[in-house]
mmCIF file of C-alpha atoms and ligand atoms in Angstrom:
data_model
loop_
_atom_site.group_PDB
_atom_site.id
_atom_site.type_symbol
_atom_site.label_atom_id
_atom_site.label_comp_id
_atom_site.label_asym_id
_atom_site.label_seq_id
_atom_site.Cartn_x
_atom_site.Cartn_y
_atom_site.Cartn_z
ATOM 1 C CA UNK J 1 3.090 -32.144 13.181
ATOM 2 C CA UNK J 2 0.762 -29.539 15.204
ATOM 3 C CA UNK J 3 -1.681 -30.347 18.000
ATOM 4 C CA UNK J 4 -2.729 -28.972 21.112
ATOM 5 C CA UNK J 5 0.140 -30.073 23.645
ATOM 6 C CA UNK J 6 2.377 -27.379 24.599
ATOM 7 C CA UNK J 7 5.571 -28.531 22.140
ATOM 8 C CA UNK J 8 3.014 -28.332 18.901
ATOM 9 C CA UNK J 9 0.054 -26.161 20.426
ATOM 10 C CA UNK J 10 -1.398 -23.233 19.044
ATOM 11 C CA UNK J 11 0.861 -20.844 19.937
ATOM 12 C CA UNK J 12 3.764 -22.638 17.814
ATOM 13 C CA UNK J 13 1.844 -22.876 14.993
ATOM 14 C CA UNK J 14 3.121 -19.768 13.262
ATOM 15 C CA UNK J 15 6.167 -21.600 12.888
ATOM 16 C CA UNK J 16 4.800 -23.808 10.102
ATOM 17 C CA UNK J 17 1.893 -21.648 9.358
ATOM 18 C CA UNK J 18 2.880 -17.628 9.457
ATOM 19 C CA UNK J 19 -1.137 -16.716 8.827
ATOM 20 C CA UNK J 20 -1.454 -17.832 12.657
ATOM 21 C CA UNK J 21 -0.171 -14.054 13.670
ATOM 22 C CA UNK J 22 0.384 -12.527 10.856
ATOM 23 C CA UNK J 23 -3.473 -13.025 9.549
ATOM 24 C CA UNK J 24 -6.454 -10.344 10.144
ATOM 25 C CA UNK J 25 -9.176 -13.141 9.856
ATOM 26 C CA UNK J 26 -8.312 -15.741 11.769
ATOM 27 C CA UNK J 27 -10.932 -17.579 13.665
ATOM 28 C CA UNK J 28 -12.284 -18.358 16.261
ATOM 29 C CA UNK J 29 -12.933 -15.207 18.261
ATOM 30 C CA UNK J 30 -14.559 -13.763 21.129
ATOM 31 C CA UNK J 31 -18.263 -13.197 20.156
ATOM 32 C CA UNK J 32 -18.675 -9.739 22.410
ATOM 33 C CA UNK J 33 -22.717 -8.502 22.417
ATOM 34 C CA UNK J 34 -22.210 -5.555 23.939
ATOM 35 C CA UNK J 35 -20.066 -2.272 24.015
ATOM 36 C CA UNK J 36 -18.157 -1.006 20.871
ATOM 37 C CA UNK J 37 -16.629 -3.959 19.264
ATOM 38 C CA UNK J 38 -20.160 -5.394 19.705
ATOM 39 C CA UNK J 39 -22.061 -7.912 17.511
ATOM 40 C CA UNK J 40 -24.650 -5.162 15.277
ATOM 41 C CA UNK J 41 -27.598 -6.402 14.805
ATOM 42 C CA UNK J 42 -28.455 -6.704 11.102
ATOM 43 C CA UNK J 43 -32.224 -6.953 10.198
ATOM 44 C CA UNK J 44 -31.431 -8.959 6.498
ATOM 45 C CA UNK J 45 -29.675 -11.842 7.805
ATOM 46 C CA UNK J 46 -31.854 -14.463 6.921
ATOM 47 C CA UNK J 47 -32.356 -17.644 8.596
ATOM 48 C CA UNK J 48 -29.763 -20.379 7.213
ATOM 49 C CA UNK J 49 -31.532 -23.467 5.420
ATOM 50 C CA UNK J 50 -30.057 -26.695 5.343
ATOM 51 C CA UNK J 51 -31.103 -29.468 3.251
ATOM 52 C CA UNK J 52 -29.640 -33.004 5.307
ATOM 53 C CA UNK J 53 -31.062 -35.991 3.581
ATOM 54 C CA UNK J 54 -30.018 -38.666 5.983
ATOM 55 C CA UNK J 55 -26.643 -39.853 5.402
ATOM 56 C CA UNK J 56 -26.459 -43.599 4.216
ATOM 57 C CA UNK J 57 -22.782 -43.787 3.805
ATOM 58 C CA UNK J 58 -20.338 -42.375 6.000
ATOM 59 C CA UNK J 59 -16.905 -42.505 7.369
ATOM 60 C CA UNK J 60 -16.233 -42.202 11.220
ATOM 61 C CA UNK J 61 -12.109 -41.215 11.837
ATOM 62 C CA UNK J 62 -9.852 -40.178 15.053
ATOM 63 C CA UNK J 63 -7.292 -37.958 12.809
ATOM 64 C CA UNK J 64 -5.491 -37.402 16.121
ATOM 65 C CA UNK J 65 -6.549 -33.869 16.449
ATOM 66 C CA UNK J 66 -11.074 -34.197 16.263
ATOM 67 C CA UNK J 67 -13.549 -36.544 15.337
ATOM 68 C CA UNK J 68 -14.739 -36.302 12.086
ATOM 69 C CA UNK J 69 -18.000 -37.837 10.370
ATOM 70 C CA UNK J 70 -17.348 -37.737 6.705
ATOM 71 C CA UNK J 71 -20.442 -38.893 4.239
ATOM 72 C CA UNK J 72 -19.525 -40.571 0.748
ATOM 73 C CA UNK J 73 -18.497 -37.933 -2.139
ATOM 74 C CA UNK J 74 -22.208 -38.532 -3.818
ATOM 75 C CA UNK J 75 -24.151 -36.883 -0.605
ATOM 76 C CA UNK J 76 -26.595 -34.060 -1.553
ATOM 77 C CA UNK J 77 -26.486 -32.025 1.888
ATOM 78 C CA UNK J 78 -26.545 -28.627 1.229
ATOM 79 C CA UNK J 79 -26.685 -25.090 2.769
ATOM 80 C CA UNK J 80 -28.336 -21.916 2.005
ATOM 81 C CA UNK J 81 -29.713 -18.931 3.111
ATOM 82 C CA UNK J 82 -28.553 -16.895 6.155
ATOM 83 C CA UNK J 83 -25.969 -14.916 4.771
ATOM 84 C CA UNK J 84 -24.913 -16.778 1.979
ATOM 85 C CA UNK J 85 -25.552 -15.945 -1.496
ATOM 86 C CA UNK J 86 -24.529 -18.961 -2.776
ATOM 87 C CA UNK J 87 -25.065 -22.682 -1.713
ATOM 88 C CA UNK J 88 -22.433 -24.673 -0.284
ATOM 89 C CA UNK J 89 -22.137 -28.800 -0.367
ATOM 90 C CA UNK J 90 -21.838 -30.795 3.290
ATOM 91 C CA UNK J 91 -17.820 -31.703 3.321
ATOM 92 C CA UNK J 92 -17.982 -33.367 7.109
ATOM 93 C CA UNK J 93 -18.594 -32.112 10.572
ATOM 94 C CA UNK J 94 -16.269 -32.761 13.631
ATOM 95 C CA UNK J 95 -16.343 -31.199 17.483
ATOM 96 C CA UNK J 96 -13.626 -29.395 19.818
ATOM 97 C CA UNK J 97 -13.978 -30.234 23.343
ATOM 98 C CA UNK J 98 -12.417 -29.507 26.814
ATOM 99 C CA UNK J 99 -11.100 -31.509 29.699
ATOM 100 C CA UNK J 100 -13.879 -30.076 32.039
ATOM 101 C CA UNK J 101 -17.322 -28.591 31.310
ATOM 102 C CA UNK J 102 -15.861 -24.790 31.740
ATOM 103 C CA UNK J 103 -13.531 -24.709 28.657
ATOM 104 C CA UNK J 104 -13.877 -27.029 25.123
ATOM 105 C CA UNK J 105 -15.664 -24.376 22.505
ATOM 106 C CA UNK J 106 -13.542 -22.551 20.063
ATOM 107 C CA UNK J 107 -15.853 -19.555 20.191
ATOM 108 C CA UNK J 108 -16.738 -17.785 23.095
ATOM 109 C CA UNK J 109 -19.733 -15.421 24.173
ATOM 110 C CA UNK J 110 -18.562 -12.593 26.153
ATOM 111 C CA UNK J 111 -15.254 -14.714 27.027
ATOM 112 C CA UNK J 112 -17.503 -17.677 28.120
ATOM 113 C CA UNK J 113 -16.315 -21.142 26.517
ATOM 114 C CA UNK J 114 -19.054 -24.047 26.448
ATOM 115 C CA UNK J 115 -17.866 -27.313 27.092
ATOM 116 C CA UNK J 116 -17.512 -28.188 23.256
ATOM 117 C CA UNK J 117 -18.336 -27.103 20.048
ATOM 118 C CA UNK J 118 -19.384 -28.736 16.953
ATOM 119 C CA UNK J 119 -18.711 -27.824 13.449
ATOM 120 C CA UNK J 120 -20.385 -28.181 10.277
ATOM 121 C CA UNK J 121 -17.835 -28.416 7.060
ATOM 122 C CA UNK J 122 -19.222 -26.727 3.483
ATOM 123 C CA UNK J 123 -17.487 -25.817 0.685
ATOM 124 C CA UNK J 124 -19.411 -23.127 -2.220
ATOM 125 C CA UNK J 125 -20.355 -25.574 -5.049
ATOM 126 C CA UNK J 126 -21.218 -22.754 -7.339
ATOM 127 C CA UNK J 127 -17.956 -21.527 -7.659
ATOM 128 C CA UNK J 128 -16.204 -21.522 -11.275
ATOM 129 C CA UNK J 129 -12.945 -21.659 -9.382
ATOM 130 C CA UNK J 130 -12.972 -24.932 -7.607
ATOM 131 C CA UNK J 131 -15.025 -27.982 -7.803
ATOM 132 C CA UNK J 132 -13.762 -30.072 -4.525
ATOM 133 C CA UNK J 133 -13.597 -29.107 -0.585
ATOM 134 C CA UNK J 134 -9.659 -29.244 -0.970
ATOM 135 C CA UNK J 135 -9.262 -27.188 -3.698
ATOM 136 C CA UNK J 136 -12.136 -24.196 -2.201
ATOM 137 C CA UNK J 137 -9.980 -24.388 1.003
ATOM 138 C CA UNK J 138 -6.940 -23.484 -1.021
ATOM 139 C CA UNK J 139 -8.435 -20.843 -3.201
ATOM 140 C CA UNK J 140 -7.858 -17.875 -1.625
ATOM 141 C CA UNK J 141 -11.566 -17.077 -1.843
ATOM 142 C CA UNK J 142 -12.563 -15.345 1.233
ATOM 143 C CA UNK J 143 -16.347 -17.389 1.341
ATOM 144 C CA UNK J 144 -14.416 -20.503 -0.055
ATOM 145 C CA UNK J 145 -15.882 -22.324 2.641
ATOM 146 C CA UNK J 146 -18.970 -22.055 5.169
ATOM 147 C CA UNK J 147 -19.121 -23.547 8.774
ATOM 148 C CA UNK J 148 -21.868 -23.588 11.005
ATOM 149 C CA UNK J 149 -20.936 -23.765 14.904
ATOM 150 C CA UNK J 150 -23.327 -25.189 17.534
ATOM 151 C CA UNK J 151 -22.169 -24.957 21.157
ATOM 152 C CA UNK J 152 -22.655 -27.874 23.236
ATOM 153 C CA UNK J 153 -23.391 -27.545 26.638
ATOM 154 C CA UNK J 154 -24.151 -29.997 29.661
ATOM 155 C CA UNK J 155 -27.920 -31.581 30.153
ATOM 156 C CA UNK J 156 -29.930 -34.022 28.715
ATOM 157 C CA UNK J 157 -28.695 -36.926 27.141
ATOM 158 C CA UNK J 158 -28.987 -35.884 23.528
ATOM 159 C CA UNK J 159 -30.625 -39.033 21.414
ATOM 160 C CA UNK J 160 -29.619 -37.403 17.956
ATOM 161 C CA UNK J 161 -26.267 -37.252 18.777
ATOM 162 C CA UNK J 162 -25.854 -40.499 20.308
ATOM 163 C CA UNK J 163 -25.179 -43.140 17.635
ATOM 164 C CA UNK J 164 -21.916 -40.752 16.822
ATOM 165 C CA UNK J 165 -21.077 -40.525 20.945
ATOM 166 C CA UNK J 166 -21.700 -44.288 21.236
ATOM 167 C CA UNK J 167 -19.001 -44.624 18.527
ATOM 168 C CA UNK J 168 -16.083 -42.700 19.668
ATOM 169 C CA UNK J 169 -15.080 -45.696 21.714
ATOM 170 C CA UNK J 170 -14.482 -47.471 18.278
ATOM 171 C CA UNK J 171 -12.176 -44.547 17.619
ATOM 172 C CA UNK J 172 -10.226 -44.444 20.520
ATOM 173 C CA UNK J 173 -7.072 -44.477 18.807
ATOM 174 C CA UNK J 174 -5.726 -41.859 16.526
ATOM 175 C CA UNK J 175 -6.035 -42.772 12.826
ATOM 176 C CA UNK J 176 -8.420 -45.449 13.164
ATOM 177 C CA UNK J 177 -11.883 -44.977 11.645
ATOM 178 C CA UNK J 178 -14.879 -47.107 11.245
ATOM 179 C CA UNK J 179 -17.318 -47.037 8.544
ATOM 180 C CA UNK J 180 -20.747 -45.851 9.993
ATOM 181 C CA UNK J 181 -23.222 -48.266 10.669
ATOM 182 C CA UNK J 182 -26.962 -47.471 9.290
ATOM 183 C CA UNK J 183 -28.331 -44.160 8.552
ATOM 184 C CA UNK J 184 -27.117 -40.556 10.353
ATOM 185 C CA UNK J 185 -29.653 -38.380 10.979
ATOM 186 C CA UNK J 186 -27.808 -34.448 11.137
ATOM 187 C CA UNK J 187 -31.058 -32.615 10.443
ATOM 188 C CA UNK J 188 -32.338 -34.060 13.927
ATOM 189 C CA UNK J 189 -28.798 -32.770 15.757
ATOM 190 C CA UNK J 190 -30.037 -29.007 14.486
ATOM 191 C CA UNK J 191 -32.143 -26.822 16.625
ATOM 192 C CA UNK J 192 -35.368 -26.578 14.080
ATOM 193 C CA UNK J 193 -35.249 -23.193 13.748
ATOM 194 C CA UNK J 194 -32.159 -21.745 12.593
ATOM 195 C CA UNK J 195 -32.752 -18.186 12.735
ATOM 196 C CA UNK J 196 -30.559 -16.517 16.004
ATOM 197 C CA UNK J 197 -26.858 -16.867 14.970
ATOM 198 C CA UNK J 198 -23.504 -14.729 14.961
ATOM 199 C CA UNK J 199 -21.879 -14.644 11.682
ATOM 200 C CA UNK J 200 -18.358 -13.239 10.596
ATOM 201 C CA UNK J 201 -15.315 -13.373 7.895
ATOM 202 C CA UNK J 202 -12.666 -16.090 9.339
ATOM 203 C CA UNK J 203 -10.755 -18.843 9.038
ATOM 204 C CA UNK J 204 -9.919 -22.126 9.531
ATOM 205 C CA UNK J 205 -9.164 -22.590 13.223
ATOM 206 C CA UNK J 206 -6.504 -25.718 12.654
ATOM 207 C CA UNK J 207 -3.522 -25.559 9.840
ATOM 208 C CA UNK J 208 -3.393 -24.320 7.493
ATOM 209 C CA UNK J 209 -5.551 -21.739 9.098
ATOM 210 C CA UNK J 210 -7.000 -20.614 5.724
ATOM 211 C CA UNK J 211 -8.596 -17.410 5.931
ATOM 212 C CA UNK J 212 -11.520 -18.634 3.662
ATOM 213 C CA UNK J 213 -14.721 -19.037 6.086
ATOM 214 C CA UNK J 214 -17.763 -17.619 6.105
ATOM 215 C CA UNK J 215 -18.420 -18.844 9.849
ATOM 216 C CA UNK J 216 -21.771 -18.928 11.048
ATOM 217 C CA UNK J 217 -22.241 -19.613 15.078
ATOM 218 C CA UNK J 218 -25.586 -20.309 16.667
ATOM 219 C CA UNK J 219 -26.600 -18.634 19.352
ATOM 220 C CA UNK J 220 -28.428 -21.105 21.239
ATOM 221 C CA UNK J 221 -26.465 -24.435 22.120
ATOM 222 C CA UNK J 222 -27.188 -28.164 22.037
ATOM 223 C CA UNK J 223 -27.566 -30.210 25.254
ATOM 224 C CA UNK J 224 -25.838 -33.133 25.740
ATOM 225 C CA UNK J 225 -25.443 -35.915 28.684
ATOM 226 C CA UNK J 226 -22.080 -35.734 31.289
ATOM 227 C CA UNK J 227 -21.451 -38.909 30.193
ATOM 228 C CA UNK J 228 -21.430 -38.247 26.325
ATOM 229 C CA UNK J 229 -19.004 -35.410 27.202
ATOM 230 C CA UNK J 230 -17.142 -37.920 28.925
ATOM 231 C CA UNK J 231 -17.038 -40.153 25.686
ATOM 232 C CA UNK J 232 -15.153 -36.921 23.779
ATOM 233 C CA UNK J 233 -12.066 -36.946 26.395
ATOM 234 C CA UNK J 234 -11.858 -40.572 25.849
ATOM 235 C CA UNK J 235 -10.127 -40.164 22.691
ATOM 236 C CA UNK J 236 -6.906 -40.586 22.267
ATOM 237 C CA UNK J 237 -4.281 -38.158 20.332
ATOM 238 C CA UNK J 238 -1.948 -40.880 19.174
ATOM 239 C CA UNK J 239 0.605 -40.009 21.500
ATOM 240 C CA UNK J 240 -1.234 -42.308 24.118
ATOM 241 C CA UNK J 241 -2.819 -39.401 25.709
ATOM 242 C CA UNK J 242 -6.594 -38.444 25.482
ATOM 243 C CA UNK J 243 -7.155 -35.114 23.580
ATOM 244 C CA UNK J 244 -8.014 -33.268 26.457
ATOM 245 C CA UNK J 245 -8.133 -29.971 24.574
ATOM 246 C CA UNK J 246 -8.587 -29.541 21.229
ATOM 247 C CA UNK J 247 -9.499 -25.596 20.797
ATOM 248 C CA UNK J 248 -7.671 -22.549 19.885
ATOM 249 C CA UNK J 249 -7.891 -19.279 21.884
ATOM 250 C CA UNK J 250 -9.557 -16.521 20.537
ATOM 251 C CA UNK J 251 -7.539 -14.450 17.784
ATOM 252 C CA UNK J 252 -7.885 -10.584 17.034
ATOM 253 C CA UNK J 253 -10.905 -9.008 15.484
ATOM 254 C CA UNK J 254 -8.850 -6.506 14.102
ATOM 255 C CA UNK J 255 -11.221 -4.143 11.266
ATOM 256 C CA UNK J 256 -13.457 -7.072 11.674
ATOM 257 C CA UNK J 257 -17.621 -6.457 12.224
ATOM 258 C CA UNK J 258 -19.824 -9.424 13.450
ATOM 259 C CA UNK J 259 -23.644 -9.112 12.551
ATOM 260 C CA UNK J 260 -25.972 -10.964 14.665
ATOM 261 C CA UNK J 261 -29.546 -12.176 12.971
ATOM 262 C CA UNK J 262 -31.180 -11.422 16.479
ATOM 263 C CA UNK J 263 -31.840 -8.086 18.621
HETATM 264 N N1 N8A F 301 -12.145 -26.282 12.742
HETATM 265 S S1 N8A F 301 -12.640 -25.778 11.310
HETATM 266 O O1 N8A F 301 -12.197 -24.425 11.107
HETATM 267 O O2 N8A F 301 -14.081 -25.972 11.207
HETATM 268 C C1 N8A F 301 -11.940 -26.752 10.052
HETATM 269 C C2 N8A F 301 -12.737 -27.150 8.997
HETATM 270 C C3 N8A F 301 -12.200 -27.929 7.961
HETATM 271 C C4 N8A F 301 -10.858 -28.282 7.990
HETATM 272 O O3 N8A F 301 -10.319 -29.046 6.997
HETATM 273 C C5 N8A F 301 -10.051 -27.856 9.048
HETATM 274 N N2 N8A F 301 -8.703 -28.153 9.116
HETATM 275 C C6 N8A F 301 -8.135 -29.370 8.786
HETATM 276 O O4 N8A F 301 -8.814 -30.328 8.510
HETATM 277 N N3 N8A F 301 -6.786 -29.373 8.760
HETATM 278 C C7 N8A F 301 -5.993 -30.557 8.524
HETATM 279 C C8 N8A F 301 -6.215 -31.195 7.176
HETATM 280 C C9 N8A F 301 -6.238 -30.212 6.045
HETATM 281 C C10 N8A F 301 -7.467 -29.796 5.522
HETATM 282 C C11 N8A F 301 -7.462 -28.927 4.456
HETATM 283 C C12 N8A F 301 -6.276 -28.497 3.919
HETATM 284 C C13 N8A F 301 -5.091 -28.945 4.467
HETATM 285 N N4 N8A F 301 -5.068 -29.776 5.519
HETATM 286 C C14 N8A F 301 -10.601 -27.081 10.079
HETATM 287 ZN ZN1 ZN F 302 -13.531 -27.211 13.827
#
């Protein structure tokens, strides 16, 4: 199966999954802000509105490749605005992180990684051509799904996030998952103002790689402690090694644009 070692790393994943080079929207990319193949500022984008009741029933799993926090089927999260014309139903969110604070994010800004990177899972419930995350990812519709990205970067201890970074010790090992205790909060995670992000036409950035993503990356990051980094590279891949790097390079922009909502 893939992962990130060198035997079943990105750069063998074509083998299973031909989209990885032969697709024109694959994410993540480089997010460049100035020069020709620049960001271009677009005065429309809206901010993005999110509507996260707090979660009540959730599922915490180590798949082997991420963390992933996945509510109960009946949870009413959704998202809005920004450039969407449509609104899209919470799926699950999970991070990619590094082995040290100078690499971990899938995106980049100007070819700078952040230590980690976490991602927001939404699928278009107002489609008439799918009614379920797994069947939007394999529609072939290019806004199928949206994601928001966050970059996390090194600072505070961040008490939002720390009921799901005091848990990944519960999910050291690779297919176990624990239900979550309590109440999640997301909406306190979030920035409060969600109005300076990148946004561009990609794809999934793990198999199958579906080019199906409205992505949606904020510009300014989340801090979190040392130490909760620290909790990430605990995990282990289920080859008794900690996932110690669990992002994809950056893949051609080819005739894509990226707007930014900010000057
Ligand atoms: N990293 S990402 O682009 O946000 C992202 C978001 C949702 C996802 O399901 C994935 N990829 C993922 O979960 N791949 C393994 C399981 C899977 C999910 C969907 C279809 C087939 N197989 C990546
Ligand atoms: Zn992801």
């Amino acid at each position: 199966p893939w992962g990130y070692s060198k035997e079943n790393g990105p750069a063998t994943w074509h083998k299973d999954c031909p989209i990885a080079n032969t697709g024109v929207r694959q994410s993540p990319i480089d997010l460049i802000t100035t020069g020709q193949t620049c960001a271009k500022y677009d005065s429309n984008l809206k901010p993005v509105i999110v509507s996260y009741p707090a979660f009540s029933e959730a599922t915490f799993l180590n798949n082997g490749h991420s963390v992933q926090f996945q509510p109960s089927a009946g949870n009413l999260s959704e998202l809005s605005g920004g450039p969407l014309t449509k609104k899209y139903k919470f799926e699950q969110f999970h991070f990619h992180w590094g082995n040290n604070d100078s690499e971990g994010s899938e995106h980049r800004v100007n070819g700078k990684m952040y230590p980690a990177e976490l991602h927001l899972v939404h699928w278009n419930s107002e489609s008439p051509n799918f009614s379920s995350f797994q069947e939007a990812v394999g529609s072939n519709d290019p806004h199928a799904l949206c994601v928001l990205g966050f970059f996390l970067k090194v600072g505070a201890e961040n008490a939002s996030l720390k009921p799901i970074t005091d848990l990944l010790s519960k999910v050291k090992n690779a297919g176990s998952s624990v239900s979550f205790p309590g109440k999640f909060d997301l909406k306190a995670v979030l920035p409060e103002t969600l109005t300076d992000y990148y946004t561009y036409d990609g794809s999934l950035t793990t198999p199958p790689l579906a080019e199906c993503v409205k992505w949606i990356v904020f510009k300014e990051p989340i801090e979190v402690s040392t130490a909760q980094m620290e909790a990430f590279r605990a995990v282990d891949d289920g080859h008794g090694k900690p996932i110690t790097g669990n992002y994809r390079p950056p893949c051609p922009l080819h005739t894509r644009t990226v707007a930014a909502s900010f000057k």
